mmCIF file of C-alpha atoms in Angstrom:
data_model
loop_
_atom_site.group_PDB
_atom_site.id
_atom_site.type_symbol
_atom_site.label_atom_id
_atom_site.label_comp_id
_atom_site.label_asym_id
_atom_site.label_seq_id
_atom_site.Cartn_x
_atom_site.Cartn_y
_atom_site.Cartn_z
ATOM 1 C CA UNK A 1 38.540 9.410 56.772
ATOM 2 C CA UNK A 2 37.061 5.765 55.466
ATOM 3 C CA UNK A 3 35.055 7.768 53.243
ATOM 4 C CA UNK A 4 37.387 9.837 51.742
ATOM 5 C CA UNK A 5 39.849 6.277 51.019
ATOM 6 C CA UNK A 6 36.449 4.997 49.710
ATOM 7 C CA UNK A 7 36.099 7.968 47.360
ATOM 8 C CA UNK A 8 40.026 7.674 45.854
ATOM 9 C CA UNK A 9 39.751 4.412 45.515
ATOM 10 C CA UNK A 10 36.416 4.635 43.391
ATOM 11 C CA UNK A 11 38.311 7.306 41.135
ATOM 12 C CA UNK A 12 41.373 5.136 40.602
ATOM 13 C CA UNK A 13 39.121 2.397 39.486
ATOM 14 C CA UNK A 14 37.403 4.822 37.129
ATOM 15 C CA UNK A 15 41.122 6.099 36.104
ATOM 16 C CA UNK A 16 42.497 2.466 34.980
ATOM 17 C CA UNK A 17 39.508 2.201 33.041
ATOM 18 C CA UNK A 18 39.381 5.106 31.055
ATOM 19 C CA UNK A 19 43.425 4.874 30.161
ATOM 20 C CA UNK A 20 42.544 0.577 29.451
ATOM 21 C CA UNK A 21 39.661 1.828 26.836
ATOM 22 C CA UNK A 22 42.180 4.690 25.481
ATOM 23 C CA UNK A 23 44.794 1.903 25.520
ATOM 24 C CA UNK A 24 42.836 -0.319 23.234
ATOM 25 C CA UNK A 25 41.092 2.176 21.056
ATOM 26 C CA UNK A 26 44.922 3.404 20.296
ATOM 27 C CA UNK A 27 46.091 -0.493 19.532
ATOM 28 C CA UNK A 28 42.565 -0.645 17.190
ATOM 29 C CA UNK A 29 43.557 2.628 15.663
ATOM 30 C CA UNK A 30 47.314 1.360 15.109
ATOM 31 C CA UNK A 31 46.437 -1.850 13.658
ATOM 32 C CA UNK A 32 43.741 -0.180 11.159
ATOM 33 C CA UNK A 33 45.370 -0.344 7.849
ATOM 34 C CA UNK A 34 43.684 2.183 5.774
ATOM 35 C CA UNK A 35 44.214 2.301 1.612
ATOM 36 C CA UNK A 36 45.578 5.802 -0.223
ATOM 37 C CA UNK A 37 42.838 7.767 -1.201
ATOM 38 C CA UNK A 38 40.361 5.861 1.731
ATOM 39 C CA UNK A 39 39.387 7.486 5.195
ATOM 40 C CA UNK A 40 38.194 4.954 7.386
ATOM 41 C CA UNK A 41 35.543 6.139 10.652
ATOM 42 C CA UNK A 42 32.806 3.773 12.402
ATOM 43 C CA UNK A 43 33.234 0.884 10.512
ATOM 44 C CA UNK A 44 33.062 2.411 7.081
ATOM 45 C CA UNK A 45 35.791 2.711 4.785
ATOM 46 C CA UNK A 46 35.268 5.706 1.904
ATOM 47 C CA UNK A 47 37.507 5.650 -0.719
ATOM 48 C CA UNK A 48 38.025 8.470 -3.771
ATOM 49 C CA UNK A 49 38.162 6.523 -7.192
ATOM 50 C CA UNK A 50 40.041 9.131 -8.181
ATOM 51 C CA UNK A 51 43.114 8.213 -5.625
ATOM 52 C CA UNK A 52 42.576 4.924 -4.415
ATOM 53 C CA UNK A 53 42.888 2.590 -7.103
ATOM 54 C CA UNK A 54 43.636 -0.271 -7.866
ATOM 55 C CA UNK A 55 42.159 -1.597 -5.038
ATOM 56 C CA UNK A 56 42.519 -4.909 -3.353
ATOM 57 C CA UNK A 57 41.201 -6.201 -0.272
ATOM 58 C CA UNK A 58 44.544 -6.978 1.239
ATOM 59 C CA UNK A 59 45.039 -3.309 1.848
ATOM 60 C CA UNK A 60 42.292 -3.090 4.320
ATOM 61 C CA UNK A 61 42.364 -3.682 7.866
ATOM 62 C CA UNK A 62 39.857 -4.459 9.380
ATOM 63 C CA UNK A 63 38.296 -6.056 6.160
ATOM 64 C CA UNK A 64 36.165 -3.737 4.070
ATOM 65 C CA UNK A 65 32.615 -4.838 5.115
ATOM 66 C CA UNK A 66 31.163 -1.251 4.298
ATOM 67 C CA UNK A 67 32.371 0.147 1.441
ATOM 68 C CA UNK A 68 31.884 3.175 -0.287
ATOM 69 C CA UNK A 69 33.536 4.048 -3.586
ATOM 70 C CA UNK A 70 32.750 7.779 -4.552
ATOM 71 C CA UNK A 71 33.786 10.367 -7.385
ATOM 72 C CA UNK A 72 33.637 8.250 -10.271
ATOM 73 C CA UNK A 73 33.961 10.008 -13.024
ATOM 74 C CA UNK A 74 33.953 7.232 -16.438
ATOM 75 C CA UNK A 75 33.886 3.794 -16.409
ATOM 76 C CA UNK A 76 33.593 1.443 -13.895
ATOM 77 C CA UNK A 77 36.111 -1.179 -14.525
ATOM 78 C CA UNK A 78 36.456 -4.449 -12.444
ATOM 79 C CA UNK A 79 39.963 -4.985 -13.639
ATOM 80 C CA UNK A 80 40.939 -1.685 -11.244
ATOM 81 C CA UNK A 81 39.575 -3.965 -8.121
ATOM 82 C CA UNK A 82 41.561 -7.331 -8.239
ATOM 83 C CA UNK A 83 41.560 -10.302 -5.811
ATOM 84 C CA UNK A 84 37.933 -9.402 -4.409
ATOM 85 C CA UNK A 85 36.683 -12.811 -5.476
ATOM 86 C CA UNK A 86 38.867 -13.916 -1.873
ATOM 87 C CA UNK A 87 38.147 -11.492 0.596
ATOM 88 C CA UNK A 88 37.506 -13.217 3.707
ATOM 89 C CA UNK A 89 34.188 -12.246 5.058
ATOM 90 C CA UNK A 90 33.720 -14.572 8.155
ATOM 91 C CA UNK A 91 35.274 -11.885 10.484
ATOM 92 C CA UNK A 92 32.134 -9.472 9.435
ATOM 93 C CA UNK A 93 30.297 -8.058 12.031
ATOM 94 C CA UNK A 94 26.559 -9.554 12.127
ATOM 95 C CA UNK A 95 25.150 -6.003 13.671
ATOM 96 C CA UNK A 96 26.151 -4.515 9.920
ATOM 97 C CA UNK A 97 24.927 -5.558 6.273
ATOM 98 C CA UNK A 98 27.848 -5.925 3.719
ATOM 99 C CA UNK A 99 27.397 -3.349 1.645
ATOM 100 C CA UNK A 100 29.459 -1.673 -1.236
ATOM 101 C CA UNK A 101 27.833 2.110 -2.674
ATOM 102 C CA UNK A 102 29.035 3.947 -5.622
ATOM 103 C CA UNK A 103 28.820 7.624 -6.077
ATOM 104 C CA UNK A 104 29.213 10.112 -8.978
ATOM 105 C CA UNK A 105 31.351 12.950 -9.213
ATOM 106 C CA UNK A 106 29.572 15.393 -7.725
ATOM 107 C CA UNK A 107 28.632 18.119 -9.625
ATOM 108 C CA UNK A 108 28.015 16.245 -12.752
ATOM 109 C CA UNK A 109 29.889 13.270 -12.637
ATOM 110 C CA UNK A 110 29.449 10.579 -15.594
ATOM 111 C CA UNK A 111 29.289 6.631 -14.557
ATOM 112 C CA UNK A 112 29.478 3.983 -17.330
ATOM 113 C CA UNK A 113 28.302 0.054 -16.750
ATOM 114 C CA UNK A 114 29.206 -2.508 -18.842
ATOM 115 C CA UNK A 115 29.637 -6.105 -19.064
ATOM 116 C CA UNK A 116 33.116 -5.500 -17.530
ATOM 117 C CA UNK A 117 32.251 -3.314 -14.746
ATOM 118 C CA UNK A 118 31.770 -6.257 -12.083
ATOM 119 C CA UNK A 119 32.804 -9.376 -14.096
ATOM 120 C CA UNK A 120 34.582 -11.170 -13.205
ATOM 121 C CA UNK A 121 36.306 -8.965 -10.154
ATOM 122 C CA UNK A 122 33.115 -9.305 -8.251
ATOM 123 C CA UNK A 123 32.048 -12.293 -8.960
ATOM 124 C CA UNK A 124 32.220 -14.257 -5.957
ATOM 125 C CA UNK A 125 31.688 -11.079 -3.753
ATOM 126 C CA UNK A 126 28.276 -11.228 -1.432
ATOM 127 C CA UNK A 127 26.731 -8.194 -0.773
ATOM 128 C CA UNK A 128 23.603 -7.299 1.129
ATOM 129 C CA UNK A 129 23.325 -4.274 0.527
ATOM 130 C CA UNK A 130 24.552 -2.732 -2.715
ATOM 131 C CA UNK A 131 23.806 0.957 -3.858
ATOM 132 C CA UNK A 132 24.530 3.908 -6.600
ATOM 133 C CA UNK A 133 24.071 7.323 -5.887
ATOM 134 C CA UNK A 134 24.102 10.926 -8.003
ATOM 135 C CA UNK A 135 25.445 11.256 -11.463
ATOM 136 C CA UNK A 136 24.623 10.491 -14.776
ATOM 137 C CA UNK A 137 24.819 7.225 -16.546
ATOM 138 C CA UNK A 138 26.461 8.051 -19.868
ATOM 139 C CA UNK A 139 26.108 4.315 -20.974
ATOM 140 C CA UNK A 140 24.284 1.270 -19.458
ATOM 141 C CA UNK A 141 24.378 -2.434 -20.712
ATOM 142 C CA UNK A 142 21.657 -4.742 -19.785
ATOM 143 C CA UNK A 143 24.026 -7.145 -18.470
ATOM 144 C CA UNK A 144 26.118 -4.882 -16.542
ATOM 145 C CA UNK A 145 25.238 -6.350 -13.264
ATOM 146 C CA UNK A 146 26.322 -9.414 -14.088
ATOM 147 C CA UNK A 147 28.587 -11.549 -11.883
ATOM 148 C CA UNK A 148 27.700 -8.945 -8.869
ATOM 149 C CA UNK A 149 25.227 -10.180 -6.879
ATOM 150 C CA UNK A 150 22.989 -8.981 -3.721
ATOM 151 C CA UNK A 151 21.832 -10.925 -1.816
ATOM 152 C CA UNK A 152 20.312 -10.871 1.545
ATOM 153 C CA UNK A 153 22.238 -12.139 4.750
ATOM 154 C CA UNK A 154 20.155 -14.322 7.373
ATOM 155 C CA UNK A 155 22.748 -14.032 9.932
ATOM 156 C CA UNK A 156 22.638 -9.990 10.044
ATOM 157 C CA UNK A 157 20.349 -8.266 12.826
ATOM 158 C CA UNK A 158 18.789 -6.318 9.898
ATOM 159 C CA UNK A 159 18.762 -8.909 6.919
ATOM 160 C CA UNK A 160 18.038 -7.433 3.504
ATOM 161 C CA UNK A 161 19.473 -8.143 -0.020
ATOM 162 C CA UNK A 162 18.973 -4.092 -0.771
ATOM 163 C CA UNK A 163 19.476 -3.293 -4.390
ATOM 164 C CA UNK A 164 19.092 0.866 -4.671
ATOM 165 C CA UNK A 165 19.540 3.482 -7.250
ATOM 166 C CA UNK A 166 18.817 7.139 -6.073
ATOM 167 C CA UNK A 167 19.248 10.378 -7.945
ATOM 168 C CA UNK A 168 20.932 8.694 -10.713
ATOM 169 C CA UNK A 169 20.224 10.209 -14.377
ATOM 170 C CA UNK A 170 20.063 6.952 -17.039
ATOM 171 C CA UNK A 171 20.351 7.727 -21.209
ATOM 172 C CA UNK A 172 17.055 8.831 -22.659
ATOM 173 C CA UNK A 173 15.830 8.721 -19.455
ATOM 174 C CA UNK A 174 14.528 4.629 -19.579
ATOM 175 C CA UNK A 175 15.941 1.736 -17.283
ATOM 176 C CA UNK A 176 18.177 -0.268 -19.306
ATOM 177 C CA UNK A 177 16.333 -3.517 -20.540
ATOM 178 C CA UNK A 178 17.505 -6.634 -18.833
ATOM 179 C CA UNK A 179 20.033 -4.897 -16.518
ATOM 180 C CA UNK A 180 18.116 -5.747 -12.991
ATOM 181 C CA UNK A 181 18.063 -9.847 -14.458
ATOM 182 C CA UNK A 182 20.710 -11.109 -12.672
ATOM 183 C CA UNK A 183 19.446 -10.239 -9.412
ATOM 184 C CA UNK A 184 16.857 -12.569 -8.646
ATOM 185 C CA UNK A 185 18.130 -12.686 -5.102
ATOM 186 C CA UNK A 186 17.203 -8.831 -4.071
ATOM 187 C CA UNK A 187 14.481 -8.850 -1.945
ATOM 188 C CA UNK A 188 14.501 -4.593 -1.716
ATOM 189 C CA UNK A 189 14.712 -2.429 -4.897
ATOM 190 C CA UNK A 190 14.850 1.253 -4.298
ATOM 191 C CA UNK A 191 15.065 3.610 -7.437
ATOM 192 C CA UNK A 192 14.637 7.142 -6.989
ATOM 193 C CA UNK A 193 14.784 10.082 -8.389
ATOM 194 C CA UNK A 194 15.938 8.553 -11.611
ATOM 195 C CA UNK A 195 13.360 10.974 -14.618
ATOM 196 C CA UNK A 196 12.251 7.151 -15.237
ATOM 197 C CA UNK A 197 9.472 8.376 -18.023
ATOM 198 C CA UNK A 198 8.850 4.728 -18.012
ATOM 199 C CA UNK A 199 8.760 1.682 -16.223
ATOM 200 C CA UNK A 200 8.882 -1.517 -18.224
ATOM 201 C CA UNK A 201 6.792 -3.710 -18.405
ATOM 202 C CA UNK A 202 9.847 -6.906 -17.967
ATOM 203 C CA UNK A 203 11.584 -4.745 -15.445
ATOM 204 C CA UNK A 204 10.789 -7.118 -12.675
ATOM 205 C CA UNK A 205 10.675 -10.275 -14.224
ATOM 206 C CA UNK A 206 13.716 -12.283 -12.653
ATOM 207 C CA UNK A 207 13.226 -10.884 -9.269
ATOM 208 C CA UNK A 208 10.864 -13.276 -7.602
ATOM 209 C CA UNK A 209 12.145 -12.496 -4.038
ATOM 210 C CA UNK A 210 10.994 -8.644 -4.062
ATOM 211 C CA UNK A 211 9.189 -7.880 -1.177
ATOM 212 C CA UNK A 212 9.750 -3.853 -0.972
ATOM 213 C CA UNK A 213 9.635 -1.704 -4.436
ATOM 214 C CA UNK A 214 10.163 2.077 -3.712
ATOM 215 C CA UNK A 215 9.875 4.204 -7.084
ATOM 216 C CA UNK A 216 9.560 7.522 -5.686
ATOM 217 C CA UNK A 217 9.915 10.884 -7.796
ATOM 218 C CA UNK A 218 10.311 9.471 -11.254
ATOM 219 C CA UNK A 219 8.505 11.043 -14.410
ATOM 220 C CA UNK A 220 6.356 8.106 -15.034
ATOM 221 C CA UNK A 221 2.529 8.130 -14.659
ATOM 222 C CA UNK A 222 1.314 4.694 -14.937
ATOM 223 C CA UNK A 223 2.638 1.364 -14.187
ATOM 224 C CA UNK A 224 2.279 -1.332 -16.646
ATOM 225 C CA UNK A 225 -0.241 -3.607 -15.679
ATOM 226 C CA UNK A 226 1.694 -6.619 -16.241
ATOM 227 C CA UNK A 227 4.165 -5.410 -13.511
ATOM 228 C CA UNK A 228 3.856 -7.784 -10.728
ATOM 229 C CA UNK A 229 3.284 -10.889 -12.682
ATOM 230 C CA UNK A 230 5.141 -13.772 -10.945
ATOM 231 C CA UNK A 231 6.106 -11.792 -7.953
ATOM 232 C CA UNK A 232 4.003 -13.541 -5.054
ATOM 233 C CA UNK A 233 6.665 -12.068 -2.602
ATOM 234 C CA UNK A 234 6.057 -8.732 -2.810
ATOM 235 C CA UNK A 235 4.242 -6.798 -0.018
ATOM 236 C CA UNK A 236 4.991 -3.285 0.001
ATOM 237 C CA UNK A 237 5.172 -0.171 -2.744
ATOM 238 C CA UNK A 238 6.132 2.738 -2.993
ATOM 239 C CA UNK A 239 5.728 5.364 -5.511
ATOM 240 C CA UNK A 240 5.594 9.177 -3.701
ATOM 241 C CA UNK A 241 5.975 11.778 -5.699
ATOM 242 C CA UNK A 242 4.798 10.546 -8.936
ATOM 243 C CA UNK A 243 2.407 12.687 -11.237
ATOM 244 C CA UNK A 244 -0.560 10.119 -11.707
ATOM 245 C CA UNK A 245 -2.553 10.256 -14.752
ATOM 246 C CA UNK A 246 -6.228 8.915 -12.475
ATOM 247 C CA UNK A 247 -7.864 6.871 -15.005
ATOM 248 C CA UNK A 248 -9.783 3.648 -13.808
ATOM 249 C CA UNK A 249 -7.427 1.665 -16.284
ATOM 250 C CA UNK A 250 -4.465 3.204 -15.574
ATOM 251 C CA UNK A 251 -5.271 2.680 -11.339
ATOM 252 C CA UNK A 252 -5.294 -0.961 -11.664
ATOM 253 C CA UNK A 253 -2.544 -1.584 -9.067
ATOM 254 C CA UNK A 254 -4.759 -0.266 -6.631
ATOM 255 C CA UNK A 255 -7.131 -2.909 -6.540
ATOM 256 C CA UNK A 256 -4.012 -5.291 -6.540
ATOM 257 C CA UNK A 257 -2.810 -3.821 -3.937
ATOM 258 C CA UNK A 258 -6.159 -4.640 -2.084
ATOM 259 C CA UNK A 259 -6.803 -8.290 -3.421
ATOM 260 C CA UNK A 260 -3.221 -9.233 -2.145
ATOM 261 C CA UNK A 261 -2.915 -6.958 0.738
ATOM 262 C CA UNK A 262 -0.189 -5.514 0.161
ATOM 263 C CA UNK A 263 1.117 -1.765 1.737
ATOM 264 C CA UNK A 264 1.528 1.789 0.073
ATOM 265 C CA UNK A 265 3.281 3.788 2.360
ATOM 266 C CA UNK A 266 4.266 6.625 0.564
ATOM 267 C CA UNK A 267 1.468 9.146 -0.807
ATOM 268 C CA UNK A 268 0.317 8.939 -4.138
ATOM 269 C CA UNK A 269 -1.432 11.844 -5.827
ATOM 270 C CA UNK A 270 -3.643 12.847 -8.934
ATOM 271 C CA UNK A 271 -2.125 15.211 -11.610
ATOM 272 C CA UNK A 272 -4.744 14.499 -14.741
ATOM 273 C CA UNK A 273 -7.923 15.287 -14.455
ATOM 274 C CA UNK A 274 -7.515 18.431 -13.271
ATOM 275 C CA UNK A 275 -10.718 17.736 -11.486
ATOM 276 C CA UNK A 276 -8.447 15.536 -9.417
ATOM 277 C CA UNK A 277 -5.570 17.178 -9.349
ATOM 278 C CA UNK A 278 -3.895 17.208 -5.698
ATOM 279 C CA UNK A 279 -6.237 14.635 -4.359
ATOM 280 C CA UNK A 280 -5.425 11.227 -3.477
ATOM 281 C CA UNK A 281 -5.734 8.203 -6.276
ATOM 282 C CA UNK A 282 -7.258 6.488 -3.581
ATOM 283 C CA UNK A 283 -10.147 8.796 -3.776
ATOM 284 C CA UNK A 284 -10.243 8.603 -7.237
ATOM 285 C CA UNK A 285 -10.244 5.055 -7.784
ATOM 286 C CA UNK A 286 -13.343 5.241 -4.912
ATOM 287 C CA UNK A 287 -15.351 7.891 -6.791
ATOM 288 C CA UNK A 288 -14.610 6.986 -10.421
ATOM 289 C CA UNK A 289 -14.208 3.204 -10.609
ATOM 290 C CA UNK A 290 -16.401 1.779 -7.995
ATOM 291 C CA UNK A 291 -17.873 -1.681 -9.079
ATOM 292 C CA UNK A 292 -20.675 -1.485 -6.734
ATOM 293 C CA UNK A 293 -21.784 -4.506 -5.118
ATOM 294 C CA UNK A 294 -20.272 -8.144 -5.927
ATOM 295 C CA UNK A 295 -23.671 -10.119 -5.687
ATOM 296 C CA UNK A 296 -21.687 -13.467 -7.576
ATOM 297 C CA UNK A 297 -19.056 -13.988 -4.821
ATOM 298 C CA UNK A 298 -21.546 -16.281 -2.276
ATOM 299 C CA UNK A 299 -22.968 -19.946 -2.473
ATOM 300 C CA UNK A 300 -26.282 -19.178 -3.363
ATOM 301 C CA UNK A 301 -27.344 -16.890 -6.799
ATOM 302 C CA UNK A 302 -27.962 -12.844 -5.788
ATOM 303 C CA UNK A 303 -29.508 -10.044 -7.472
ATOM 304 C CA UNK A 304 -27.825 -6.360 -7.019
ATOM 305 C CA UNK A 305 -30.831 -4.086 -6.203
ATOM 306 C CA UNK A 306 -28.825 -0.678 -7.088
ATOM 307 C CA UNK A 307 -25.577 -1.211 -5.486
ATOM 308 C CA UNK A 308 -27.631 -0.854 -2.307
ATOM 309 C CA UNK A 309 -27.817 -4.631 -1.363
ATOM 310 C CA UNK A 310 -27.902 -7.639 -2.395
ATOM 311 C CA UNK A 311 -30.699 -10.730 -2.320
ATOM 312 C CA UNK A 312 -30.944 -13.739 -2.899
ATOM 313 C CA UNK A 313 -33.395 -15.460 -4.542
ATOM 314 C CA UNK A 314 -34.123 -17.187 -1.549
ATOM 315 C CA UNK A 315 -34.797 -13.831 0.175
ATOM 316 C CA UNK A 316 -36.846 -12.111 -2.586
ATOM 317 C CA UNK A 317 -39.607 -15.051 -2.671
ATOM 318 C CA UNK A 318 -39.646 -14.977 0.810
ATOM 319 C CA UNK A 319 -39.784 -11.286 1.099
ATOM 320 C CA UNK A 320 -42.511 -11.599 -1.903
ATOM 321 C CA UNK A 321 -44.839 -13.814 0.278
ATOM 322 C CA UNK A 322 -44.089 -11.200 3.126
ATOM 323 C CA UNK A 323 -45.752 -8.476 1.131
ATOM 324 C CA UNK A 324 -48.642 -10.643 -0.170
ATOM 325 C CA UNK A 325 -49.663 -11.952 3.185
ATOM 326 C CA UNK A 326 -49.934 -8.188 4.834
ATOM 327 C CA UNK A 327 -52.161 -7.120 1.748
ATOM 328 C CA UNK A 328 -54.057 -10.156 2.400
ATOM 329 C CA UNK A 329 -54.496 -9.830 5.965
ATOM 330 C CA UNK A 330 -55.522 -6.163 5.050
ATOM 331 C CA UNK A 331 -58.266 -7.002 3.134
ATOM 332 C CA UNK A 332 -59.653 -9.583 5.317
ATOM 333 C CA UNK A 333 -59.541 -6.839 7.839
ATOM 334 C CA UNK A 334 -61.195 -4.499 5.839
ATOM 335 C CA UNK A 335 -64.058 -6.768 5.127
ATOM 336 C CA UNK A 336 -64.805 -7.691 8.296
ATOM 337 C CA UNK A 337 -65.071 -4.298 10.020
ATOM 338 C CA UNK A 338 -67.085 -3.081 7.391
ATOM 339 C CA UNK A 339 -69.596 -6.512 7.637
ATOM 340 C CA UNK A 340 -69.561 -5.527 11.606
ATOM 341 C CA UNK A 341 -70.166 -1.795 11.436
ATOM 342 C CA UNK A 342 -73.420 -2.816 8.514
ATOM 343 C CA UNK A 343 -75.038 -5.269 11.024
ATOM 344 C CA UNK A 344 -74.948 -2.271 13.936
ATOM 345 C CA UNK A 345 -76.922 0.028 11.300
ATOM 346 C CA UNK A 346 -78.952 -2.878 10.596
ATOM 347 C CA UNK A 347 -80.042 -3.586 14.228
ATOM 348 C CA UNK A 348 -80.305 0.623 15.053
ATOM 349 C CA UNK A 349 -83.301 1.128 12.026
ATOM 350 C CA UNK A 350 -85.875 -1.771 14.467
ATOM 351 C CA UNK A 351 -89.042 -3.444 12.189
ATOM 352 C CA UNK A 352 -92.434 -1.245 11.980
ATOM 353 C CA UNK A 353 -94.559 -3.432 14.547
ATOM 354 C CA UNK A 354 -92.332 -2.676 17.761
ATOM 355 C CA UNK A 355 -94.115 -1.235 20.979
ATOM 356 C CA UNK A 356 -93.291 2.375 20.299
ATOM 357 C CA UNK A 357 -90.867 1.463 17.138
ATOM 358 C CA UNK A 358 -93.788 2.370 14.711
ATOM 359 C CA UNK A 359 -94.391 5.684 12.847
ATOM 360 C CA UNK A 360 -97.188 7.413 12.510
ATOM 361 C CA UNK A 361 -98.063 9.530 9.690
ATOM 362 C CA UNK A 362 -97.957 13.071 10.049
ATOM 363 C CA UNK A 363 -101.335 13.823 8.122
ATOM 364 C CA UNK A 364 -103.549 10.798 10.366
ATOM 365 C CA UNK A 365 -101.794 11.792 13.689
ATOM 366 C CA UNK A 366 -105.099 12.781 16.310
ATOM 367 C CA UNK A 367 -105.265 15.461 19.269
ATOM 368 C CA UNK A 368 -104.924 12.502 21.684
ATOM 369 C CA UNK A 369 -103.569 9.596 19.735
ATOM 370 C CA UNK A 370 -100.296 8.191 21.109
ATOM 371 C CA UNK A 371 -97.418 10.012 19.902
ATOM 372 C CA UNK A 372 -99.596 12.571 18.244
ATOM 373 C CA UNK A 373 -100.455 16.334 19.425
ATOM 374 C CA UNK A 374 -103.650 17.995 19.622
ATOM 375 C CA UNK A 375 -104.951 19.711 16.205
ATOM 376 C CA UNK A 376 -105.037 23.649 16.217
ATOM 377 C CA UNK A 377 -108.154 25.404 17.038
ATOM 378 C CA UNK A 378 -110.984 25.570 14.914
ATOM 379 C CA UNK A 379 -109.876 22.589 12.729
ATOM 380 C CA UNK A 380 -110.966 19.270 12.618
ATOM 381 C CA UNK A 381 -109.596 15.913 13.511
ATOM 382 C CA UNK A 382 -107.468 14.654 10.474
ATOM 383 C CA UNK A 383 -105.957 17.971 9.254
#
């Protein structure tokens, strides 16, 4: 009986709970104010460009710390998103980077960035995280991204000023000059899938807080070699996907890469020579462009003796005296085993008056004379 009144009590408990956590996700759900033309689920507000604007944060409840704007279809117009310079911010959640994404219309959607497009709207607005996704660009001006800025938040769990640009078609397929030169705060630039035929060669020059570059599955097959100049931040790359035209020139990054020790974590593959084709530009870069030995790096002056190893001088005259001194020794013991075995033939042949050490002729030998044999029968002595 005590255990059953145990058991119902245990299950009201667990019934009071369960209606307290309904209780408060229903007062959360009622005092969510969600914008026309936005849905609102796990902390994300999405909102249809087509619908929703204008657009101010005042219509959001909670505040609109995740943010994604999608089928845009024209320009992108800061004067359609007013008051965003005040949003409040210091009720964000610290588990979740402020971020704000815009998408194309999909199937063919066209996006256009100008000078107006975040200025001055989003001027005072801090994002982490800040992303643009499908579509085609059917007009870019370098300075588009001005008065938007990402930057990365120390007090997230995750912190990462994340600038990315995935499957997004730009005019004549080439990154707009000066466009990424207001964002010298990013420290994470993703841009994918883009038909990028080229990367160049000033696209990084204001961004001296890169750490991660990711340029996966663009039509480019070099990088210029005056890519990383000034960025002493930067630690990882990425570039998957890419056809690689393997020439030792055109490989310099990898040897960057090394020097600075930096990571690629994405594969990178040969598509010219065909010789190459498939293979790794690791392997290339190994087989093709090898230096061979660095005999100049140490404190004392080195030879290369055919990319095998390296000597000093130092070592050669010692290894020269080496050699000398076994010949030497050699000879010396050459000379005296032949002096030694000379004396032993000298001592074996005796002098002529020795007991028994003479010889006798063989004409004058005597039947009867020491050492000599009796003459034949019928001859005389002296035969």
């Amino acid at each position: 009986m005590k255990g059953q009144t145990t058991v119902r009590t245990a299950a009201a408990a667990t019934a009071v709970v369960a209606l307290l956590l309904v209780t408060l996700h229903l007062d959360k759900a009622a005092s969510t104010t969600i914008p026309s033309g936005c849905l609102y689920s796990s902390g994300v507000f999405t909102c249809d460009y087509r619908f929703c604007t204008p657009l101010e944060p005042s219509m959001f409840d909670p505040a609109p710390q995740r943010l994604v704007i999608y089928n845009i279809d024209g320009g992108m117009n800061a004067s359609l998103f007013p008051s965003w310079n005040t949003m409040n911010s210091t009720d964000f959640d610290s588990n979740y980077d402020a971020s704000l994404t815009l998408s194309c219309l999909q199937g063919g959607g066209l996006m256009e960035l100008t000078s107006a497009s975040f200025d001055p709207g989003f001027q005072q607005l801090r994002r982490a995280k800040f992303g643009i996704q499908g579509g085609k660009m059917s007009a870019v001006q370098g300075n588009a991204f001005t008065g938007f800025t990402v930057r990365r938040n120390p007090n997230s769990v995750n912190p990462r000023g994340e600038l990315s640009i995935i499957d997004v078609e730009f005019p004549s397929d080439t990154f707009p000059t000066g466009l990424l030169s207001s964002q010298a705060s990013v420290t994470t630039l993703t841009l994918h899938k883009s038909g990028l035929n080229t990367v160049p060669a000033d696209f990084l020059t204001h961004m001296t807080n890169l750490t991660t570059l990711s340029l996966d599955f663009n039509g480019f097959t070099e990088l210029p070699s005056t890519l990383f100049a000034g960025l002493s931040a930067l630690t990882t790359l990425n570039a998957g996907g890419i056809h690689w035209d393997c020439t030792c020139e055109k490989l310099w990054w990898i040897d960057y890469v090394a020097k600075h020790s930096m990571r690629i974590t994405s594969e990178m593959l040969c598509y010219q020579p065909l010789s190459y084709y498939g293979q790794r530009t690791t392997m290339y870069h190994n087989n093709a462009c090898g230096k061979g030995l660095q005999c100049d790096e140490g404190s004392l002056p080195a030879v290369n003796l055919g990319d095998v190893t390296c000597l000093t001088y130092l070592q050669i005259f010692i290894y020269t005296l080496a050699v000398l001194g076994f010949f030497g020794m050699s000879v010396v013991a050459g000379c005296w085993f032949q002096t030694r075995r000379q004396l032993k033939r000298n001592g074996a042949g005796g002098g002529g008056g020795g007991k028994g050490g003479g010889f006798t002729p063989r004409r004058n030998r005597v039947g009867g004379a020491p050492g000599g044999r009796a003459a034949p029968p019928g001859t005389k002595a002296g035969w």
